[in-house]
mmCIF file of N, CA and C in Angstrom:
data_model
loop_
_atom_site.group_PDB
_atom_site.id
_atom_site.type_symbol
_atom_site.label_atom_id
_atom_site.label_comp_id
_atom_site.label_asym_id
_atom_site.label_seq_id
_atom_site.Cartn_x
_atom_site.Cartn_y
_atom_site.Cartn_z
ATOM 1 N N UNK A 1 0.840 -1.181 0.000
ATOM 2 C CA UNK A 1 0.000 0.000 0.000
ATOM 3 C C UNK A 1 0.886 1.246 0.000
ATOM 4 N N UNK A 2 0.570 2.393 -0.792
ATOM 5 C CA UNK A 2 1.812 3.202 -1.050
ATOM 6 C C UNK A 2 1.127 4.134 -0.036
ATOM 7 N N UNK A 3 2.038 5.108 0.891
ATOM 8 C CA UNK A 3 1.624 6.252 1.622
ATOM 9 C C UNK A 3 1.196 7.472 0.437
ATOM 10 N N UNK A 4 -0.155 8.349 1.520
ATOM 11 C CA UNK A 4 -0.585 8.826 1.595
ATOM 12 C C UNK A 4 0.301 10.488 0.595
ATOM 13 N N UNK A 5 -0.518 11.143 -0.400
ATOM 14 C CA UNK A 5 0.695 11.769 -0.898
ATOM 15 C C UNK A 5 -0.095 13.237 -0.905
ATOM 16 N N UNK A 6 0.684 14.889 -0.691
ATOM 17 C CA UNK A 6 -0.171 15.555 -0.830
ATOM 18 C C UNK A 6 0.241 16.385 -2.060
ATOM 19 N N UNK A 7 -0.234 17.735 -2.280
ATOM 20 C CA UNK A 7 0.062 18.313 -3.392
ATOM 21 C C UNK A 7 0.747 19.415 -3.285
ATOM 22 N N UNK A 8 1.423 19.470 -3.945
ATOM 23 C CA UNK A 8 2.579 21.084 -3.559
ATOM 24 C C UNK A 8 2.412 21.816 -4.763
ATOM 25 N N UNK A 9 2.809 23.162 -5.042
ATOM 26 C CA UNK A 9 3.256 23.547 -6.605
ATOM 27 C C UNK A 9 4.122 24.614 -6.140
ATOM 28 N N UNK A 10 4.793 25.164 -7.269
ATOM 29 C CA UNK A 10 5.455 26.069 -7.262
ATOM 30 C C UNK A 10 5.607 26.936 -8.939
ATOM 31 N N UNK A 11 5.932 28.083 -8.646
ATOM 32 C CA UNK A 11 6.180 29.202 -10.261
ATOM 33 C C UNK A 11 7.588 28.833 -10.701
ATOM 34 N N UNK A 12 7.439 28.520 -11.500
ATOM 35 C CA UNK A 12 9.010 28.447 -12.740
ATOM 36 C C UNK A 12 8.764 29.181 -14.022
ATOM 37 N N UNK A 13 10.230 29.701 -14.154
ATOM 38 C CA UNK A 13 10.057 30.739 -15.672
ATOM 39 C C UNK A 13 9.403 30.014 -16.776
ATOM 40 N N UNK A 14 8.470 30.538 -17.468
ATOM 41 C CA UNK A 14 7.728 29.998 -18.676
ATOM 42 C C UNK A 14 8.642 29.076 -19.335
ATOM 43 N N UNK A 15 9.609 29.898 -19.550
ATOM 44 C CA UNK A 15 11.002 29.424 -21.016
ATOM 45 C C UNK A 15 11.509 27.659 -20.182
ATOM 46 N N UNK A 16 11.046 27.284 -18.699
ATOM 47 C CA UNK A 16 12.078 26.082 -18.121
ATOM 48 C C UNK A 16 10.604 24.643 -18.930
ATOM 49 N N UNK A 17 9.656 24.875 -18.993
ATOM 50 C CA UNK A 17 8.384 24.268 -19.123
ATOM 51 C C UNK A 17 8.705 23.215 -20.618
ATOM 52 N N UNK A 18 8.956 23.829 -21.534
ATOM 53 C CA UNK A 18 9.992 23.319 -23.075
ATOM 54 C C UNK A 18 10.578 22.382 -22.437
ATOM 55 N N UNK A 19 11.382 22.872 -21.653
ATOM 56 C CA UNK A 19 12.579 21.836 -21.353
ATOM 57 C C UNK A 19 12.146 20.317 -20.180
ATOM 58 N N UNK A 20 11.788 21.028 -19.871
ATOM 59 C CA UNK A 20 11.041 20.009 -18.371
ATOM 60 C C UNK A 20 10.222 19.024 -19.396
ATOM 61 N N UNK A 21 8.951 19.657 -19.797
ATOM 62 C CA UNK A 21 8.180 18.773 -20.854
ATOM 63 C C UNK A 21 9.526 17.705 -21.500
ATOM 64 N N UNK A 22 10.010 18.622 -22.410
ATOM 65 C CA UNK A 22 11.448 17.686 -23.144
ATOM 66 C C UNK A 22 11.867 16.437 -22.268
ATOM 67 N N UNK A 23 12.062 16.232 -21.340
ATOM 68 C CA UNK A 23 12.964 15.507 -20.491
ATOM 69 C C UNK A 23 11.903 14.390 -19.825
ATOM 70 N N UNK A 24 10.855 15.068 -19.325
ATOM 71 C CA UNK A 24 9.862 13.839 -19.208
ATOM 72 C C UNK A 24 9.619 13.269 -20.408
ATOM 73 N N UNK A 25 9.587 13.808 -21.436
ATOM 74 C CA UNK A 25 9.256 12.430 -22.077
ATOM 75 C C UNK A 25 9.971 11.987 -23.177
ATOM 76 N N UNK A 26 11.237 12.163 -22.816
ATOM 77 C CA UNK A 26 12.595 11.069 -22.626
ATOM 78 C C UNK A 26 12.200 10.380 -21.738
ATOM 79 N N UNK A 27 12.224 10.437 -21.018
ATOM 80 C CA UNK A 27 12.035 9.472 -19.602
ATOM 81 C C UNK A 27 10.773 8.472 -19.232
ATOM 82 N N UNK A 28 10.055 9.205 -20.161
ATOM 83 C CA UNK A 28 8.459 8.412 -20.046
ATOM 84 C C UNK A 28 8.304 8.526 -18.884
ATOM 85 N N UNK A 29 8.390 9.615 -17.833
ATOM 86 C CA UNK A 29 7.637 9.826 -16.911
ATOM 87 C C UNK A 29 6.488 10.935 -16.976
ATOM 88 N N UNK A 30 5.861 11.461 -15.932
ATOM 89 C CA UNK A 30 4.934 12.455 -16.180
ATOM 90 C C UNK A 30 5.935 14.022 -14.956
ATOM 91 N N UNK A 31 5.165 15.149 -15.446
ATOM 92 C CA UNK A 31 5.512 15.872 -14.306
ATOM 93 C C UNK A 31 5.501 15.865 -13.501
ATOM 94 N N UNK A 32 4.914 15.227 -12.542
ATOM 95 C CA UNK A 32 4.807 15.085 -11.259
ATOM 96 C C UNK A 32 5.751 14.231 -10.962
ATOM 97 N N UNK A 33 5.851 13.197 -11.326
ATOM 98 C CA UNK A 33 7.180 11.876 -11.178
ATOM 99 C C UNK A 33 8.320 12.413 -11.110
ATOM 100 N N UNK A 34 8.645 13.291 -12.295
ATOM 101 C CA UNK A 34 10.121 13.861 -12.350
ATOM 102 C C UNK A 34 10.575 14.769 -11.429
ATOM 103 N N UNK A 35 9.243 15.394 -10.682
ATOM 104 C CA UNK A 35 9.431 16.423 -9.719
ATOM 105 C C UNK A 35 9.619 16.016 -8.470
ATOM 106 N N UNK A 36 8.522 14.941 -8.097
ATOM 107 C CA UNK A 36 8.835 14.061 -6.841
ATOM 108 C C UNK A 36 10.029 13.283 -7.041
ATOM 109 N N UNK A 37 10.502 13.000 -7.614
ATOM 110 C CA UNK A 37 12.018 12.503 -7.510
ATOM 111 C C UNK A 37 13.318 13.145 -7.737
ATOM 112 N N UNK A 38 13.292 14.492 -7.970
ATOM 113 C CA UNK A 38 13.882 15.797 -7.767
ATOM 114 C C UNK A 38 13.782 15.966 -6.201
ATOM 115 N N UNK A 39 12.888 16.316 -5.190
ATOM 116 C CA UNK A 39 12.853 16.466 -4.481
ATOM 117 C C UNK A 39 13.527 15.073 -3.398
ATOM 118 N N UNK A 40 13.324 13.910 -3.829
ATOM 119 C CA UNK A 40 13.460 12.676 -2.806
ATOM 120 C C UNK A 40 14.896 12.781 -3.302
ATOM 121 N N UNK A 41 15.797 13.021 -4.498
ATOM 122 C CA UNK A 41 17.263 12.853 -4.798
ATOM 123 C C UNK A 41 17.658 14.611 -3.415
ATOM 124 N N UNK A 42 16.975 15.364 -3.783
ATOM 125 C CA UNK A 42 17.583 16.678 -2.672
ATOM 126 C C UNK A 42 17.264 16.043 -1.431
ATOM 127 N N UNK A 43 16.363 15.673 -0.816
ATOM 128 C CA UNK A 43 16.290 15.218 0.695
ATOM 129 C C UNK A 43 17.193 14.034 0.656
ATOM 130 N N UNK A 44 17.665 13.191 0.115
ATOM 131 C CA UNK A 44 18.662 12.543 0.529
ATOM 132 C C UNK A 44 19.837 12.647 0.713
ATOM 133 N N UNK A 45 20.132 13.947 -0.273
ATOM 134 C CA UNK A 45 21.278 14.491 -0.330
ATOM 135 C C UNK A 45 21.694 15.332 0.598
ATOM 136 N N UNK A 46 20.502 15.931 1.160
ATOM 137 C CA UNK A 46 20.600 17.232 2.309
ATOM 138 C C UNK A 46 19.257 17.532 2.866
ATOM 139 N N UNK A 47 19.539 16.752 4.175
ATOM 140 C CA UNK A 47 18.694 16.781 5.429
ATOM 141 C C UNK A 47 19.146 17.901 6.486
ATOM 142 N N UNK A 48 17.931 18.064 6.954
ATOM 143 C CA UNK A 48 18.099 19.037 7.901
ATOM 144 C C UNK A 48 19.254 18.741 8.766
ATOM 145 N N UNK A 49 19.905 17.490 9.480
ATOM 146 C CA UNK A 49 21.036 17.302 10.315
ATOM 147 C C UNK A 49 22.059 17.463 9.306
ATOM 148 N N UNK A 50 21.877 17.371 8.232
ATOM 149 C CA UNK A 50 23.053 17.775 7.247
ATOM 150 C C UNK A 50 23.484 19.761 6.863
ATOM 151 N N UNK A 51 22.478 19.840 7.091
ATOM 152 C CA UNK A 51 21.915 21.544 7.073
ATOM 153 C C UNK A 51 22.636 22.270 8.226
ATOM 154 N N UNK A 52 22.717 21.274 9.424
ATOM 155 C CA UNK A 52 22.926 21.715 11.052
ATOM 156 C C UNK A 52 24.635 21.670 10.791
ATOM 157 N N UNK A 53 24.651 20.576 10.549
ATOM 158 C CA UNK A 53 25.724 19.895 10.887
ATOM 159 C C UNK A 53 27.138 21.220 9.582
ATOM 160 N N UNK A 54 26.982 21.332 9.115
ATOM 161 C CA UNK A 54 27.354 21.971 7.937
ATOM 162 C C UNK A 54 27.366 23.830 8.436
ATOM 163 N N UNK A 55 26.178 24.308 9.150
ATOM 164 C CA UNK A 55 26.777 25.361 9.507
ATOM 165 C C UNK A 55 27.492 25.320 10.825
ATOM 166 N N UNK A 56 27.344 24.293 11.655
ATOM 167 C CA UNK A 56 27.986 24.362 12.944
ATOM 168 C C UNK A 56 29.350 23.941 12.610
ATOM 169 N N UNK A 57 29.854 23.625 11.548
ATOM 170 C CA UNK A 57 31.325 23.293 11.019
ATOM 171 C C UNK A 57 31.879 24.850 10.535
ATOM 172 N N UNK A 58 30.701 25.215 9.574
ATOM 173 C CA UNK A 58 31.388 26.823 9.487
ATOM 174 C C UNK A 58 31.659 27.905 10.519
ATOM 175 N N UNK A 59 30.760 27.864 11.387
ATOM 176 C CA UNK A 59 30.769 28.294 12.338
ATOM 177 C C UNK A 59 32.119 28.180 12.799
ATOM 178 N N UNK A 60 32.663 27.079 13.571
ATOM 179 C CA UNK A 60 33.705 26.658 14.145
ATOM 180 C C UNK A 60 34.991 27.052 12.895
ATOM 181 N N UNK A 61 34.952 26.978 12.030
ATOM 182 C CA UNK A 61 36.080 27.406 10.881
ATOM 183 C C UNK A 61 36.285 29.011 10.849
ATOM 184 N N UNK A 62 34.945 29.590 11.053
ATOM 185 C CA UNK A 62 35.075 31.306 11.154
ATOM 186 C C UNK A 62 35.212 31.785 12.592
ATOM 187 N N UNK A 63 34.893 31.046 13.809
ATOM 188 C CA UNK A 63 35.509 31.071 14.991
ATOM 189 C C UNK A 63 37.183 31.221 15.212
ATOM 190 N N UNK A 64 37.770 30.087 14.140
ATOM 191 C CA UNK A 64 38.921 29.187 14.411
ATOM 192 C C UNK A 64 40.142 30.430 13.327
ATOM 193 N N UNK A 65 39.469 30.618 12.491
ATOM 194 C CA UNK A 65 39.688 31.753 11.599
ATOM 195 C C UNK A 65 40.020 33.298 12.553
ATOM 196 N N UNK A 66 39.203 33.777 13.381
ATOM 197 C CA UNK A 66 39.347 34.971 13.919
ATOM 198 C C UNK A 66 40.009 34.931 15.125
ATOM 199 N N UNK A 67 40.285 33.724 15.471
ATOM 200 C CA UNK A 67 41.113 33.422 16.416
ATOM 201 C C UNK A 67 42.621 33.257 15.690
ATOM 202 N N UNK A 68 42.757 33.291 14.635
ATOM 203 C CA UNK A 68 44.291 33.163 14.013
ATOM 204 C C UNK A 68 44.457 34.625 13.411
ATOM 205 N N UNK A 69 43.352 35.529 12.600
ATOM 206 C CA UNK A 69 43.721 36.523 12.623
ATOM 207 C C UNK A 69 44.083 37.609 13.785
ATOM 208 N N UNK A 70 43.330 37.511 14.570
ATOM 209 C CA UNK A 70 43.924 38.026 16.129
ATOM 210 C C UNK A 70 45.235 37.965 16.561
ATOM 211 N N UNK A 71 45.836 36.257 16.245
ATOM 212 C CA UNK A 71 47.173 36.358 16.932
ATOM 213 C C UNK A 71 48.243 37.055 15.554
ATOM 214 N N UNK A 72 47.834 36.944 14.289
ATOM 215 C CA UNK A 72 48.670 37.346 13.663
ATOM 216 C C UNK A 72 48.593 39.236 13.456
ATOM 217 N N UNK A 73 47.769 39.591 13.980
ATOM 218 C CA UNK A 73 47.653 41.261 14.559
ATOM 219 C C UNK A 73 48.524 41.532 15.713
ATOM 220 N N UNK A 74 48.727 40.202 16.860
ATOM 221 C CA UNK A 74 49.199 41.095 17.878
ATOM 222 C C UNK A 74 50.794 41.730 17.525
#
């Protein structure tokens, strides 16, 4: 039994619609398919603990950073 699915949309430039059309059907999928699996390839790729995890590294690099320009001022 497949879960429960809802509906989203969003605005894209007229001129991307050519192309999108184009590519689904290469693919013999429909729009919606190609879009929901756009989205499931980005959430796998980058989850929110990936989101976290990624600025609390920059963070610590621009911390670690102003702590070396400091000593090379004194």
């Amino acid at each position: 039994m497949s879960k429960p699915k809802v509906t989203i949309g969003c605005r894209i430039p007229d001129d991307w619609i050519g192309q999108i059309d184009a590519v689904v059907n290469e693919l013999g999928v429909s729009r919606s398919e190609w879009f929901a699996g756009l989205v499931s390839e980005a959430l796998r790729k980058q989850d929110a603990g990936t989101v976290r995890s990624l600025q609390q590294r920059l963070t610590t690099v621009e911390q670690r950073l102003n702590k070396l320009a400091r000593l090379v001022m004194q």
